[in-house]
PDB file of C-alpha atoms in Angstrom:
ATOM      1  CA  UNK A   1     132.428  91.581  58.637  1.00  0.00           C
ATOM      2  CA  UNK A   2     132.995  89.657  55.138  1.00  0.00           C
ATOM      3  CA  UNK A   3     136.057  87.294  54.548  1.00  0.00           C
ATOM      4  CA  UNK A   4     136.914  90.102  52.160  1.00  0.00           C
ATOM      5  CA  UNK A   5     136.910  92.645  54.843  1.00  0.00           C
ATOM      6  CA  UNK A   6     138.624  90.389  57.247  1.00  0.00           C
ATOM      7  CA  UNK A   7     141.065  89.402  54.629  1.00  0.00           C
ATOM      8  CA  UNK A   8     142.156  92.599  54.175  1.00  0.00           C
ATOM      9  CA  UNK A   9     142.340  93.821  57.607  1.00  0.00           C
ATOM     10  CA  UNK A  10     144.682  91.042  58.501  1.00  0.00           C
ATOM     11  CA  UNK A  11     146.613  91.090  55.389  1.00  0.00           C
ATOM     12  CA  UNK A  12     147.099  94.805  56.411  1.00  0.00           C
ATOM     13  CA  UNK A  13     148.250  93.710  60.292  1.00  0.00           C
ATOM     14  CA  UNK A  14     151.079  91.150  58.777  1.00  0.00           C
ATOM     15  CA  UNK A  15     152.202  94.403  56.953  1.00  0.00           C
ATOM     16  CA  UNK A  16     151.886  92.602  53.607  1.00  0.00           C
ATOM     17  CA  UNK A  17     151.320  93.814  49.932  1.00  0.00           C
ATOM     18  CA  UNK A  18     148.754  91.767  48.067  1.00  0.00           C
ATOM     19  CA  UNK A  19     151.726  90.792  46.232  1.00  0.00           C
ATOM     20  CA  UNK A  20     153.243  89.415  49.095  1.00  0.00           C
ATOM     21  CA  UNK A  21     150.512  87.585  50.222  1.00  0.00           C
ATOM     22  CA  UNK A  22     149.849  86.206  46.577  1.00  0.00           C
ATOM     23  CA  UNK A  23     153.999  84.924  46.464  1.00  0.00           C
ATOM     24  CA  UNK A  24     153.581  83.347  50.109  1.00  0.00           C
ATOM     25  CA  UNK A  25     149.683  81.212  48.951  1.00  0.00           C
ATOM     26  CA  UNK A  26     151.588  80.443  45.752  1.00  0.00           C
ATOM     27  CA  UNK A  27     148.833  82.683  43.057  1.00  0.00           C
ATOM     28  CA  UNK A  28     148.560  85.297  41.573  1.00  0.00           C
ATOM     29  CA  UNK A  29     147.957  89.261  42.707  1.00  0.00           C
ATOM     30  CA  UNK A  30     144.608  89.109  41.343  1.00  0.00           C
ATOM     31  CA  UNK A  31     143.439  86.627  43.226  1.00  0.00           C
ATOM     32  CA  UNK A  32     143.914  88.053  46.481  1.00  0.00           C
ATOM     33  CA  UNK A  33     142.635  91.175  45.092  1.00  0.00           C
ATOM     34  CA  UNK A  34     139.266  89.492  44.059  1.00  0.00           C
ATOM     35  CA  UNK A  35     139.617  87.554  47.223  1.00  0.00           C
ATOM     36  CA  UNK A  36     139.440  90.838  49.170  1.00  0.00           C
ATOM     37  CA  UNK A  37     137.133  92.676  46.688  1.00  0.00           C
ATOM     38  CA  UNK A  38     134.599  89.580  47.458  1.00  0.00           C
ATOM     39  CA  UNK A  39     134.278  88.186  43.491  1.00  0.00           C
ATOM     40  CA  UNK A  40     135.934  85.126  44.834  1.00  0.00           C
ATOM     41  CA  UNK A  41     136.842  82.912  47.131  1.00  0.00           C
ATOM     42  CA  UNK A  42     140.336  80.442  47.937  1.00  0.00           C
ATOM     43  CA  UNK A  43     139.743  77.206  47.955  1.00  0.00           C
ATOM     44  CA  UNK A  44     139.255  75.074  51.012  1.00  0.00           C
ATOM     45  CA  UNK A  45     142.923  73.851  51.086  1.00  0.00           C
ATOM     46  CA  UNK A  46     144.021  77.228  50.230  1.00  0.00           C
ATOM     47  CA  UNK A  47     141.700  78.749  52.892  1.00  0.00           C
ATOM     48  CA  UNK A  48     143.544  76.505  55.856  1.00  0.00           C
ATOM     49  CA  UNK A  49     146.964  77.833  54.359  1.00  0.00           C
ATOM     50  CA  UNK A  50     145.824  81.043  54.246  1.00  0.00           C
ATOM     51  CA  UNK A  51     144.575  81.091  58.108  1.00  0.00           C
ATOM     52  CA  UNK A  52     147.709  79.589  58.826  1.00  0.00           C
ATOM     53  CA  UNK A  53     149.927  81.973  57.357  1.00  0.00           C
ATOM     54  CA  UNK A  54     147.914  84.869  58.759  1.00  0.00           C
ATOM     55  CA  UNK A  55     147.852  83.060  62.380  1.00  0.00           C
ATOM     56  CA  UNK A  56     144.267  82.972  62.817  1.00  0.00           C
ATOM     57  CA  UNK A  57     141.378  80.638  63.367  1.00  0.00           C
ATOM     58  CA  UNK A  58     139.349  80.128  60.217  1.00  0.00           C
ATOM     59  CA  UNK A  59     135.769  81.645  62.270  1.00  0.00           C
ATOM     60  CA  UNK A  60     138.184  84.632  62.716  1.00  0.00           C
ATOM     61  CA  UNK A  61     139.249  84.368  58.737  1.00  0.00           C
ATOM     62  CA  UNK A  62     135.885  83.475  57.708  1.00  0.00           C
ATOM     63  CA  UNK A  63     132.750  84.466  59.883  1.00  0.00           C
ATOM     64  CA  UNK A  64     131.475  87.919  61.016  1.00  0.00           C
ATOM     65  CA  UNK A  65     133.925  88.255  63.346  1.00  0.00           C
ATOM     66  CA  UNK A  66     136.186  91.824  62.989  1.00  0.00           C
ATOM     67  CA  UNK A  67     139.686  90.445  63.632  1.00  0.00           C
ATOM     68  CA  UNK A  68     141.283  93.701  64.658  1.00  0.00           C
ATOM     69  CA  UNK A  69     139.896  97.223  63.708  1.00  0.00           C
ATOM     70  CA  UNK A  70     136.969  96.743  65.827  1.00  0.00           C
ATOM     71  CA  UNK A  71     137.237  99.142  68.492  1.00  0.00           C
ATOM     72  CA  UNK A  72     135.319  97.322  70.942  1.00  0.00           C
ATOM     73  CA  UNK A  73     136.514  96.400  74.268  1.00  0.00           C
ATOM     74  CA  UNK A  74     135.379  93.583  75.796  1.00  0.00           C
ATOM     75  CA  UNK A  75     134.915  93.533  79.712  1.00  0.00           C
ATOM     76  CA  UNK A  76     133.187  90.949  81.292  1.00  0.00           C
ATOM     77  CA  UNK A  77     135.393  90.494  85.044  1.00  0.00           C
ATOM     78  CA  UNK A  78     133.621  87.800  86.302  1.00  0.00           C
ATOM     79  CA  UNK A  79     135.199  84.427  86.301  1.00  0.00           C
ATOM     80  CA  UNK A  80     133.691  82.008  83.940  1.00  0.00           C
ATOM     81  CA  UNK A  81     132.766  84.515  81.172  1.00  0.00           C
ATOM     82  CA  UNK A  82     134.797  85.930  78.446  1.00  0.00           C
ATOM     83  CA  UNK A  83     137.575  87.264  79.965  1.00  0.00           C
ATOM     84  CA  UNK A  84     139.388  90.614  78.621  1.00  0.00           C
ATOM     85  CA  UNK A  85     139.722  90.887  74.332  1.00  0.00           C
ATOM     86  CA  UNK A  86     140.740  94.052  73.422  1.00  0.00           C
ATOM     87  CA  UNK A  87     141.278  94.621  69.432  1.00  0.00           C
ATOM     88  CA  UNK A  88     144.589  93.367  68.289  1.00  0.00           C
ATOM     89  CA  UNK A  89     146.262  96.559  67.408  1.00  0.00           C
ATOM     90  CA  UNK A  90     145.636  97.489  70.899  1.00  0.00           C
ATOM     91  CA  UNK A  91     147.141  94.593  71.933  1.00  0.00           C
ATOM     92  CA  UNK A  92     149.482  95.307  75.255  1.00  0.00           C
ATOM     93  CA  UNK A  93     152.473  94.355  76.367  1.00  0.00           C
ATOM     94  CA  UNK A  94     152.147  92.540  80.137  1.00  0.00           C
ATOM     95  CA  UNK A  95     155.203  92.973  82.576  1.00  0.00           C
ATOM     96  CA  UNK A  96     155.844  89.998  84.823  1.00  0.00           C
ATOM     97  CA  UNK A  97     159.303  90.462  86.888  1.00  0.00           C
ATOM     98  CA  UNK A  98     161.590  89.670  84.120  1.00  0.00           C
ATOM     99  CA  UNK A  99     158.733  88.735  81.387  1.00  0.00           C
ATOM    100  CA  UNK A 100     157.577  90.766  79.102  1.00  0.00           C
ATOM    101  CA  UNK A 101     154.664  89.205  76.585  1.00  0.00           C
ATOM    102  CA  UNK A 102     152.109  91.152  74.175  1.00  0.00           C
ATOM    103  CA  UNK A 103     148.679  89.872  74.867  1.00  0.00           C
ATOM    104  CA  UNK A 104     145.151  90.994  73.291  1.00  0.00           C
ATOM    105  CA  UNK A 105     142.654  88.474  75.245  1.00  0.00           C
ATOM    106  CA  UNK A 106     142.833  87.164  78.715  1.00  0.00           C
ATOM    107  CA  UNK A 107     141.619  84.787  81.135  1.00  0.00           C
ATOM    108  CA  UNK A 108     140.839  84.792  84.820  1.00  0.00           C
ATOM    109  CA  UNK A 109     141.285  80.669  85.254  1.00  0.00           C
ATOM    110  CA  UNK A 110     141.020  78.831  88.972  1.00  0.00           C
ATOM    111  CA  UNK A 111     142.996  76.671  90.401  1.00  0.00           C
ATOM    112  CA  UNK A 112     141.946  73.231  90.440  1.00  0.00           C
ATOM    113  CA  UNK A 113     141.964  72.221  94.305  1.00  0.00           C
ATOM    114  CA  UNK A 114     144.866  74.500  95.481  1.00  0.00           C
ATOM    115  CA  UNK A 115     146.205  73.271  98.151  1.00  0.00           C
ATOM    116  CA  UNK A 116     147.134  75.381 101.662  1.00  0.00           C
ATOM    117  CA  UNK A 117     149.585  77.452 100.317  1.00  0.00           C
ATOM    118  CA  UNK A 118     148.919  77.343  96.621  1.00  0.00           C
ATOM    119  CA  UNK A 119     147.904  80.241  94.662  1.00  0.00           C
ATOM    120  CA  UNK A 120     144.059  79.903  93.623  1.00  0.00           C
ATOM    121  CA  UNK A 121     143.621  81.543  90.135  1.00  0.00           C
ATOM    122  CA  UNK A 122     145.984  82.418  87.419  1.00  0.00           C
ATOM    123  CA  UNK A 123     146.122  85.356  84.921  1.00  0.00           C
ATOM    124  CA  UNK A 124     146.415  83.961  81.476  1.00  0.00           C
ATOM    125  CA  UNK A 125     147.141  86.093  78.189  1.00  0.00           C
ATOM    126  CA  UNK A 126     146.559  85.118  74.879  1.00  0.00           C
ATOM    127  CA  UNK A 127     149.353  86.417  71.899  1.00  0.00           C
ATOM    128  CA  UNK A 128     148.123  84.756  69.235  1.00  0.00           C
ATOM    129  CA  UNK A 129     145.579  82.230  67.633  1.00  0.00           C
ATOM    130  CA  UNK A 130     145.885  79.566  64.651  1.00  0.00           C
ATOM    131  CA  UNK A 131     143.971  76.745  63.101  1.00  0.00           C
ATOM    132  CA  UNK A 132     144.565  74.295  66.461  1.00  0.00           C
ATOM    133  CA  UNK A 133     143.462  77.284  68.639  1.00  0.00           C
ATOM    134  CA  UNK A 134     144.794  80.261  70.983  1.00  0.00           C
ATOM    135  CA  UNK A 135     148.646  80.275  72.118  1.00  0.00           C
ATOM    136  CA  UNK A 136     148.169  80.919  75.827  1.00  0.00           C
ATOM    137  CA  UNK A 137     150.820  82.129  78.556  1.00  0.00           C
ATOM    138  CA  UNK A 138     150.629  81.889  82.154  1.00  0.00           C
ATOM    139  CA  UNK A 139     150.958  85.847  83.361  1.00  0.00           C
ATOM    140  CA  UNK A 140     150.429  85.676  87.116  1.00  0.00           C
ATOM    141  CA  UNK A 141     149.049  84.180  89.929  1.00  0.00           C
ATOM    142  CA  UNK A 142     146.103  85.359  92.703  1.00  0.00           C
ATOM    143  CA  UNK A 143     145.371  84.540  96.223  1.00  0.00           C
ATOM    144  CA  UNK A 144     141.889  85.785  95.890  1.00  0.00           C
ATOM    145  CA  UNK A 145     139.097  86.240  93.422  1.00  0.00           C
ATOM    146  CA  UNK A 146     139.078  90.046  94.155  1.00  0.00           C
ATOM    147  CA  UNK A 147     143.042  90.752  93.488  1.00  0.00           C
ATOM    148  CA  UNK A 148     142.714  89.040  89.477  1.00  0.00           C
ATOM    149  CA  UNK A 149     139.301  90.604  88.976  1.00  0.00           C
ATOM    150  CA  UNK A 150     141.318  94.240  89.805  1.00  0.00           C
ATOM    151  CA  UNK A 151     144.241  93.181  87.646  1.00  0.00           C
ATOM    152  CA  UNK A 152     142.158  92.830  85.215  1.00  0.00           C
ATOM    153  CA  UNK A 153     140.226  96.026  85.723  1.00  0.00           C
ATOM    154  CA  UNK A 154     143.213  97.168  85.412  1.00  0.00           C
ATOM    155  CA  UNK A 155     144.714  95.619  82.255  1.00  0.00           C
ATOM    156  CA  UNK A 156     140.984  97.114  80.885  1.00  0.00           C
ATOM    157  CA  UNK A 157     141.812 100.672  81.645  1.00  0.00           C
ATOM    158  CA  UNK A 158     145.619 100.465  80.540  1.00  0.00           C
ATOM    159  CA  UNK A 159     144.139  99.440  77.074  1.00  0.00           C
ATOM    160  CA  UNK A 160     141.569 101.896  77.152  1.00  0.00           C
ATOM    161  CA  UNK A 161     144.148 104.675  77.857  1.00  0.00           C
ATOM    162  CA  UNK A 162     146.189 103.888  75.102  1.00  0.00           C
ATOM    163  CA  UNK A 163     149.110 102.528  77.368  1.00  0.00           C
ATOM    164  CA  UNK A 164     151.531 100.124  75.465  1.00  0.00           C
ATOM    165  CA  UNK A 165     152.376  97.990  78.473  1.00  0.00           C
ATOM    166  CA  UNK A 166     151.412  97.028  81.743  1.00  0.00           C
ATOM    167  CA  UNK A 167     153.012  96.108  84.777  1.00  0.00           C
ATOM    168  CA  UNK A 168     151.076  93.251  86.985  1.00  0.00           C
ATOM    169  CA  UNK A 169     150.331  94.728  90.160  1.00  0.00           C
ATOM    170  CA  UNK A 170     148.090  92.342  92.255  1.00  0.00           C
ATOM    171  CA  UNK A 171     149.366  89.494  91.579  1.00  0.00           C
ATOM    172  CA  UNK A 172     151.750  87.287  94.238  1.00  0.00           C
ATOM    173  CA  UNK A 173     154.878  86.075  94.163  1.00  0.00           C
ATOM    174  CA  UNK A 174     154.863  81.892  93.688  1.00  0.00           C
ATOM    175  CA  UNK A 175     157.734  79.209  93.567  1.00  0.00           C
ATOM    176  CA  UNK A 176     157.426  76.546  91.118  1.00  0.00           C
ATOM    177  CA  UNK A 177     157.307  73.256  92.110  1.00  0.00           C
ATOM    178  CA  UNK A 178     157.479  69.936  90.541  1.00  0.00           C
ATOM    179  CA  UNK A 179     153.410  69.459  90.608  1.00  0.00           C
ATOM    180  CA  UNK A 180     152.948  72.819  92.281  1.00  0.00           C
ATOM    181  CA  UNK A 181     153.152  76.624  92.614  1.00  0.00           C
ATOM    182  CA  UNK A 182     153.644  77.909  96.467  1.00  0.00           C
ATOM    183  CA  UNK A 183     152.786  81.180  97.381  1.00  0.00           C
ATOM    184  CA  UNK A 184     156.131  82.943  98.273  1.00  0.00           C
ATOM    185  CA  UNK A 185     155.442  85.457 101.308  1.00  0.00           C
TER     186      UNK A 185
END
Protein backbone atom coordinates (compact mmCIF):
# COMPACT_ATOMS: atom_id res chain seq x y z
CA UNK A 1 0.00 0.00 0.00
CA UNK A 2 0.85 3.86 -0.81
CA UNK A 3 1.26 6.53 2.02
CA UNK A 4 -1.92 7.77 0.39
CA UNK A 5 -3.70 4.59 0.97
CA UNK A 6 -2.27 4.18 4.37
CA UNK A 7 -3.02 7.74 5.14
CA UNK A 8 -6.36 7.34 4.61
CA UNK A 9 -6.99 4.12 6.20
CA UNK A 10 -5.65 5.42 9.44
CA UNK A 11 -7.11 8.77 9.19
CA UNK A 12 -10.38 6.71 8.83
CA UNK A 13 -9.44 4.41 12.21
CA UNK A 14 -8.88 7.82 14.43
CA UNK A 15 -12.49 8.54 13.15
CA UNK A 16 -11.28 11.86 11.71
CA UNK A 17 -12.58 14.18 8.84
CA UNK A 18 -9.83 15.44 6.58
CA UNK A 19 -10.74 18.56 8.18
CA UNK A 20 -9.90 17.36 11.38
CA UNK A 21 -6.81 16.00 10.56
CA UNK A 22 -5.83 19.26 8.54
CA UNK A 23 -6.82 21.57 12.09
CA UNK A 24 -4.73 19.00 14.31
CA UNK A 25 -1.13 19.15 11.46
CA UNK A 26 -1.89 22.87 11.43
CA UNK A 27 -2.83 23.09 7.07
CA UNK A 28 -5.15 23.19 5.14
CA UNK A 29 -8.07 20.49 3.92
CA UNK A 30 -6.48 20.27 0.68
CA UNK A 31 -3.50 19.19 1.68
CA UNK A 32 -4.48 16.16 3.33
CA UNK A 33 -6.72 15.57 0.51
CA UNK A 34 -3.75 15.67 -2.04
CA UNK A 35 -1.81 13.95 0.64
CA UNK A 36 -4.24 11.01 0.42
CA UNK A 37 -5.03 11.39 -3.33
CA UNK A 38 -1.01 10.89 -3.76
CA UNK A 39 -0.24 14.56 -5.69
CA UNK A 40 1.75 15.31 -2.63
CA UNK A 41 3.53 14.65 0.09
CA UNK A 42 4.02 16.38 4.05
CA UNK A 43 7.09 17.36 4.74
CA UNK A 44 9.60 15.46 6.78
CA UNK A 45 8.84 17.39 10.04
CA UNK A 46 5.28 17.26 9.23
CA UNK A 47 5.52 13.52 8.39
CA UNK A 48 6.96 12.70 12.20
CA UNK A 49 3.90 14.85 13.52
CA UNK A 50 1.71 13.24 11.47
CA UNK A 51 2.85 9.52 12.62
CA UNK A 52 2.69 10.81 15.92
CA UNK A 53 -0.67 12.03 15.97
CA UNK A 54 -1.94 8.92 14.20
CA UNK A 55 0.17 6.60 16.76
CA UNK A 56 2.09 4.78 14.30
CA UNK A 57 5.60 4.02 13.21
CA UNK A 58 6.59 5.97 10.13
CA UNK A 59 7.37 2.21 7.99
CA UNK A 60 3.68 1.70 9.04
CA UNK A 61 2.79 5.52 7.76
CA UNK A 62 5.08 5.31 4.95
CA UNK A 63 6.11 1.84 3.41
CA UNK A 64 3.95 -0.95 1.85
CA UNK A 65 2.79 -1.98 4.87
CA UNK A 66 -1.44 -2.12 5.16
CA UNK A 67 -1.90 -0.66 8.65
CA UNK A 68 -5.33 -2.09 9.29
CA UNK A 69 -7.79 -3.24 6.49
CA UNK A 70 -5.62 -6.02 5.59
CA UNK A 71 -7.41 -9.02 6.41
CA UNK A 72 -4.54 -11.14 6.93
CA UNK A 73 -3.86 -13.03 9.98
CA UNK A 74 -0.66 -13.68 10.93
CA UNK A 75 0.19 -17.09 12.73
CA UNK A 76 3.49 -18.12 13.18
CA UNK A 77 3.33 -20.12 17.07
CA UNK A 78 6.70 -20.86 17.35
CA UNK A 79 8.80 -18.91 19.73
CA UNK A 80 11.27 -16.66 18.13
CA UNK A 81 9.18 -15.73 15.04
CA UNK A 82 6.56 -13.18 14.60
CA UNK A 83 4.26 -13.78 17.08
CA UNK A 84 0.30 -13.21 16.56
CA UNK A 85 -0.73 -9.64 14.38
CA UNK A 86 -4.08 -9.68 13.55
CA UNK A 87 -5.41 -6.38 11.58
CA UNK A 88 -6.16 -3.58 13.91
CA UNK A 89 -9.85 -3.38 13.59
CA UNK A 90 -9.82 -6.87 14.70
CA UNK A 91 -7.94 -5.99 17.42
CA UNK A 92 -9.22 -8.03 20.77
CA UNK A 93 -9.73 -7.33 23.99
CA UNK A 94 -7.47 -9.88 26.43
CA UNK A 95 -9.00 -10.79 29.94
CA UNK A 96 -6.44 -11.23 32.69
CA UNK A 97 -8.26 -11.67 36.29
CA UNK A 98 -9.12 -8.13 36.80
CA UNK A 99 -7.30 -6.71 33.46
CA UNK A 100 -8.80 -6.09 30.62
CA UNK A 101 -6.39 -4.63 27.57
CA UNK A 102 -7.14 -4.45 23.63
CA UNK A 103 -4.23 -5.96 21.84
CA UNK A 104 -3.67 -6.56 17.90
CA UNK A 105 0.01 -8.24 17.95
CA UNK A 106 1.55 -10.53 20.44
CA UNK A 107 4.54 -12.11 21.67
CA UNK A 108 5.47 -15.48 23.09
CA UNK A 109 8.84 -14.07 25.10
CA UNK A 110 11.09 -16.54 27.57
CA UNK A 111 12.16 -16.07 30.61
CA UNK A 112 15.63 -15.22 31.03
CA UNK A 113 17.05 -18.01 33.51
CA UNK A 114 13.83 -18.64 35.57
CA UNK A 115 14.61 -19.82 38.48
CA UNK A 116 12.86 -23.13 40.37
CA UNK A 117 9.67 -21.80 40.78
CA UNK A 118 9.55 -18.99 38.29
CA UNK A 119 7.29 -18.90 35.43
CA UNK A 120 9.34 -19.52 32.05
CA UNK A 121 7.64 -17.46 29.24
CA UNK A 122 5.32 -14.57 29.25
CA UNK A 123 2.37 -13.58 26.97
CA UNK A 124 2.92 -10.08 25.79
CA UNK A 125 0.25 -7.89 23.80
CA UNK A 126 0.89 -5.03 21.89
CA UNK A 127 -2.05 -1.91 21.94
CA UNK A 128 -0.41 0.42 20.12
CA UNK A 129 2.78 1.65 18.19
CA UNK A 130 4.47 5.25 17.72
CA UNK A 131 7.60 6.82 16.40
CA UNK A 132 9.90 5.23 19.54
CA UNK A 133 8.21 1.83 18.85
CA UNK A 134 5.35 -0.69 20.11
CA UNK A 135 3.59 -0.02 23.66
CA UNK A 136 3.82 -3.53 25.10
CA UNK A 137 1.86 -5.14 28.19
CA UNK A 138 2.69 -8.09 30.09
CA UNK A 139 -0.68 -10.47 29.62
CA UNK A 140 0.28 -13.72 31.33
CA UNK A 141 2.66 -16.04 32.34
CA UNK A 142 3.52 -20.00 31.20
CA UNK A 143 5.10 -22.90 32.86
CA UNK A 144 5.72 -24.55 29.59
CA UNK A 145 6.36 -23.85 25.96
CA UNK A 146 3.22 -25.92 25.02
CA UNK A 147 0.55 -23.99 27.42
CA UNK A 148 1.59 -20.17 25.58
CA UNK A 149 1.87 -21.77 22.16
CA UNK A 150 -2.12 -23.01 22.88
CA UNK A 151 -2.98 -19.61 24.29
CA UNK A 152 -2.00 -18.34 21.50
CA UNK A 153 -3.70 -20.79 19.20
CA UNK A 154 -6.21 -19.72 20.90
CA UNK A 155 -6.09 -15.90 20.86
CA UNK A 156 -5.72 -16.90 16.75
CA UNK A 157 -9.06 -18.55 16.55
CA UNK A 158 -10.94 -15.97 18.92
CA UNK A 159 -9.84 -13.34 16.26
CA UNK A 160 -10.65 -15.41 13.48
CA UNK A 161 -14.20 -15.99 14.87
CA UNK A 162 -14.95 -12.56 15.19
CA UNK A 163 -14.91 -12.69 19.12
CA UNK A 164 -14.33 -9.20 20.76
CA UNK A 165 -12.49 -10.51 23.80
CA UNK A 166 -10.70 -13.23 25.18
CA UNK A 167 -10.27 -14.71 28.38
CA UNK A 168 -6.54 -16.25 29.11
CA UNK A 169 -6.96 -19.74 29.77
CA UNK A 170 -3.50 -21.48 30.04
CA UNK A 171 -1.80 -19.30 31.63
CA UNK A 172 -0.71 -19.66 35.67
CA UNK A 173 -1.24 -17.83 38.43
CA UNK A 174 2.28 -15.84 39.62
CA UNK A 175 3.13 -13.51 42.68
CA UNK A 176 5.20 -10.60 42.03
CA UNK A 177 8.22 -10.21 43.63
CA UNK A 178 10.74 -7.57 44.06
CA UNK A 179 13.18 -9.13 41.17
CA UNK A 180 10.78 -12.00 40.56
CA UNK A 181 7.48 -13.64 39.57
CA UNK A 182 6.70 -17.11 41.60
CA UNK A 183 4.46 -19.47 40.31
CA UNK A 184 1.42 -19.49 42.73
CA UNK A 185 0.06 -23.25 42.98
Amino acid sequence: MSFAENLKILRKEKYLSQEQLAEIMDVSRQAVSKWEQGSGYPETEKLIELAKKLDVSLDVLLLDKAPASDNKTETAFALGEKGLTVPTENAIYIQNEDILIRCYKFSAMPVVLPAKNEPKYILAGVDSAGLFGDHINELGFYKEREDIQKEVAAIAEAVKSGKRTYQLQYNCKVKNGFFSSKIVE
